[in-house]
């Protein structure tokens, strides 16, 4: 059984993430969407909220029966080691992503020689979508409906859009 992990901050999950997760779920037996509890980076959502948002979003999509959600703190290589994971899947949107992701991939392989990273490209319509763009647009009261799943849109507005009418 081939299990892959899609790790990330998911602060919040976007249609870009879901695109990559869906592609991975078609190719591999099991996909773990892995929410990083980053102690250095204070996110807009707690890791518990992020897990809840992802479960809500994925629950609405048919055919993702092999996708599970988990969270972790610490090194990704330690999670890989203890969960029988074959590879890590990351999405690459642009050259800027590529430079960072290749660095992380090489670093992780140095920490764990069997570490493999598989890079997926997103659909064109999601190629510019990022969590930080969604946070920024939502905070300023803009329309995020084309960037995130319907089921999590309101959760994002409630948390981020305090000074504007969307809540
Ligand atoms: O969505 P992001 O913020 O690009 O995800 C980055 C993430 C969580 C995949 C990356 O920061 C990570 O793997 N964090 C876990 C800690 C770790 O193993 N870091 C690498 C060595 S410093």
Short mmCIF file of C-alpha atoms and ligand atoms in Angstrom, two decimals:
data_model
loop_
_atom_site.label_atom_id
_atom_site.label_comp_id
_atom_site.label_asym_id
_atom_site.label_seq_id
_atom_site.Cartn_x
_atom_site.Cartn_y
_atom_site.Cartn_z
CA UNK A 1 0.00 0.00 0.00
CA UNK A 2 1.39 3.36 -1.05
CA UNK A 3 0.69 6.14 1.43
CA UNK A 4 1.64 9.74 0.69
CA UNK A 5 1.49 12.78 2.89
CA UNK A 6 0.38 16.29 1.82
CA UNK A 7 1.92 18.46 4.55
CA UNK A 8 1.27 22.15 5.01
CA UNK A 9 0.13 24.99 7.19
CA UNK A 10 -3.37 25.07 5.59
CA UNK A 11 -3.99 28.47 7.19
CA UNK A 12 -6.63 28.20 5.69
CA UNK A 13 -7.11 25.34 3.19
CA UNK A 14 -7.72 26.66 -0.35
CA UNK A 15 -9.01 25.27 -3.64
CA UNK A 16 -5.35 25.01 -4.65
CA UNK A 17 -4.68 22.58 -1.78
CA UNK A 18 -7.81 20.58 -2.62
CA UNK A 19 -6.73 20.33 -6.24
CA UNK A 20 -3.38 18.78 -5.21
CA UNK A 21 -4.99 16.49 -2.60
CA UNK A 22 -7.52 15.25 -5.20
CA UNK A 23 -4.78 14.50 -7.74
CA UNK A 24 -2.79 12.60 -5.10
CA UNK A 25 -5.84 10.59 -4.04
CA UNK A 26 -6.28 9.31 -7.60
CA UNK A 27 -2.69 8.10 -7.86
CA UNK A 28 -2.01 6.64 -4.41
CA UNK A 29 -3.75 4.18 -2.08
CA UNK A 30 -3.88 6.52 0.91
CA UNK A 31 -3.35 10.26 1.33
CA UNK A 32 -2.73 11.91 4.70
CA UNK A 33 -3.36 15.66 4.76
CA UNK A 34 -0.95 16.70 7.47
CA UNK A 35 -1.45 19.96 9.33
CA UNK A 36 1.76 21.38 10.77
CA UNK A 37 1.56 22.84 14.26
CA UNK A 38 4.20 25.49 13.76
CA UNK A 39 5.33 26.83 17.12
CA UNK A 40 7.40 29.61 15.49
CA UNK A 41 4.69 30.90 13.15
CA UNK A 42 1.51 32.13 14.81
CA UNK A 43 -1.25 31.27 12.36
CA UNK A 44 -4.64 32.90 11.93
CA UNK A 45 -6.32 29.58 12.78
CA UNK A 46 -5.35 27.10 15.49
CA UNK A 47 -4.29 23.66 14.29
CA UNK A 48 -7.59 22.30 15.67
CA UNK A 49 -9.56 24.82 13.59
CA UNK A 50 -7.48 24.00 10.52
CA UNK A 51 -8.12 20.25 10.93
CA UNK A 52 -11.85 20.96 11.35
CA UNK A 53 -11.92 23.16 8.23
CA UNK A 54 -10.14 20.51 6.16
CA UNK A 55 -12.45 17.73 7.37
CA UNK A 56 -15.47 19.89 6.53
CA UNK A 57 -14.14 20.77 3.08
CA UNK A 58 -13.08 17.24 2.12
CA UNK A 59 -16.28 15.72 3.51
CA UNK A 60 -18.25 17.56 0.82
CA UNK A 61 -16.17 16.13 -2.05
CA UNK A 62 -17.12 12.75 -3.48
CA UNK A 63 -14.43 10.16 -4.19
CA UNK A 64 -11.91 11.18 -1.53
CA UNK A 65 -12.50 8.05 0.56
CA UNK A 66 -8.78 7.34 0.82
CA UNK A 67 -7.94 10.78 2.27
CA UNK A 68 -7.35 11.25 6.02
CA UNK A 69 -6.46 14.34 8.06
CA UNK A 70 -3.86 14.42 10.83
CA UNK A 71 -1.72 17.04 12.55
CA UNK A 72 1.82 17.00 13.83
CA UNK A 73 4.45 19.09 15.54
CA UNK A 74 8.18 18.64 15.12
CA UNK A 75 10.07 17.40 12.11
CA UNK A 76 8.28 16.05 9.07
CA UNK A 77 10.92 13.31 8.75
CA UNK A 78 9.93 11.98 12.18
CA UNK A 79 6.29 11.71 11.11
CA UNK A 80 7.33 9.93 7.89
CA UNK A 81 9.42 7.50 9.87
CA UNK A 82 6.61 6.44 12.18
CA UNK A 83 3.66 6.30 9.76
CA UNK A 84 4.86 4.07 6.89
CA UNK A 85 4.76 6.91 4.38
CA UNK A 86 6.24 6.35 0.89
CA UNK A 87 6.55 9.98 -0.19
CA UNK A 88 5.59 13.56 0.42
CA UNK A 89 3.47 15.42 -2.14
CA UNK A 90 3.88 19.17 -2.57
CA UNK A 91 2.27 21.58 -5.00
CA UNK A 92 4.45 23.86 -7.09
CA UNK A 93 2.77 27.00 -8.44
CA UNK A 94 5.70 29.08 -9.61
CA UNK A 95 9.49 29.27 -9.74
CA UNK A 96 9.48 30.88 -6.30
CA UNK A 97 7.76 27.78 -4.85
CA UNK A 98 10.20 25.54 -6.70
CA UNK A 99 13.32 27.07 -5.12
CA UNK A 100 11.98 26.75 -1.59
CA UNK A 101 10.49 23.29 -2.06
CA UNK A 102 13.64 21.84 -3.62
CA UNK A 103 15.65 23.20 -0.70
CA UNK A 104 13.22 21.59 1.78
CA UNK A 105 13.24 18.34 -0.16
CA UNK A 106 17.04 18.12 -0.17
CA UNK A 107 17.24 19.09 3.48
CA UNK A 108 14.69 16.45 4.44
CA UNK A 109 16.54 13.80 2.45
CA UNK A 110 19.72 14.73 4.27
CA UNK A 111 17.85 14.22 7.54
CA UNK A 112 16.22 10.99 6.31
CA UNK A 113 17.87 9.24 3.31
CA UNK A 114 14.64 7.51 2.21
CA UNK A 115 12.68 10.78 2.07
CA UNK A 116 11.11 11.32 -1.36
CA UNK A 117 9.21 14.42 -2.48
CA UNK A 118 6.82 14.36 -5.44
CA UNK A 119 5.92 17.72 -6.98
CA UNK A 120 2.50 18.29 -8.48
CA UNK A 121 1.46 21.31 -10.54
CA UNK A 122 -2.00 22.74 -9.83
CA UNK A 123 -4.72 23.42 -12.37
CA UNK A 124 -4.21 26.79 -14.08
CA UNK A 125 -7.18 28.37 -12.32
CA UNK A 126 -5.60 27.63 -8.94
CA UNK A 127 -2.06 28.55 -9.88
CA UNK A 128 -2.11 31.92 -8.09
CA UNK A 129 -4.21 30.93 -5.06
CA UNK A 130 -2.47 30.85 -1.71
CA UNK A 131 -3.54 30.90 1.94
CA UNK A 132 -1.95 34.31 2.43
CA UNK A 133 -3.90 35.78 -0.53
CA UNK A 134 -7.14 34.33 0.87
CA UNK A 135 -6.39 35.76 4.33
CA UNK A 136 -5.63 39.17 2.87
CA UNK A 137 -8.75 39.35 0.68
CA UNK A 138 -11.02 38.06 3.48
CA UNK A 139 -9.57 40.44 6.06
CA UNK A 140 -10.36 43.38 3.75
CA UNK A 141 -13.90 42.15 3.07
CA UNK A 142 -13.28 40.89 -0.47
CA UNK A 143 -14.90 37.92 -2.21
CA UNK A 144 -13.02 34.65 -1.55
CA UNK A 145 -15.71 32.35 -2.93
CA UNK A 146 -13.61 31.30 -5.95
CA UNK A 147 -10.54 30.55 -3.84
CA UNK A 148 -11.89 28.32 -1.06
CA UNK A 149 -14.56 25.63 -0.68
CA UNK A 150 -18.06 26.94 0.04
CA UNK A 151 -18.18 25.05 3.33
CA UNK A 152 -15.17 26.89 4.81
CA UNK A 153 -15.86 30.34 3.36
CA UNK A 154 -18.02 31.44 6.27
CA UNK A 155 -15.57 30.03 8.85
CA UNK A 156 -12.89 32.24 7.30
CA UNK A 157 -15.05 35.37 7.27
CA UNK A 158 -16.10 34.86 10.90
CA UNK A 159 -12.47 34.62 11.96
CA UNK A 160 -10.85 37.23 9.73
CA UNK A 161 -13.43 39.67 8.47
CA UNK A 162 -14.26 41.38 11.76
CA UNK A 163 -14.42 44.97 10.49
CA UNK A 164 -16.44 44.27 7.35
CA UNK A 165 -20.01 43.27 6.52
CA UNK A 166 -19.47 39.64 5.40
CA UNK A 167 -19.70 38.11 8.96
O1 LIG B 1 2.04 25.21 3.74
P1 LIG B 1 3.48 25.46 4.08
O2 LIG B 1 3.59 26.55 5.12
O3 LIG B 1 4.32 25.71 2.87
O4 LIG B 1 4.02 24.09 4.75
C1 LIG B 1 5.36 24.00 5.18
C2 LIG B 1 5.59 22.69 5.96
C3 LIG B 1 4.62 22.60 7.13
C4 LIG B 1 5.36 21.51 5.04
C5 LIG B 1 7.06 22.72 6.45
O5 LIG B 1 7.30 23.89 7.14
C6 LIG B 1 7.38 21.52 7.35
O6 LIG B 1 7.60 20.44 6.87
N1 LIG B 1 7.38 21.76 8.68
C7 LIG B 1 7.68 20.76 9.66
C8 LIG B 1 9.04 21.00 10.33
C9 LIG B 1 10.14 20.46 9.45
O7 LIG B 1 10.29 19.27 9.28
N2 LIG B 1 10.91 21.37 8.85
C10 LIG B 1 11.97 21.02 7.93
C11 LIG B 1 13.33 21.09 8.55
S1 LIG B 1 13.70 22.68 9.23
#
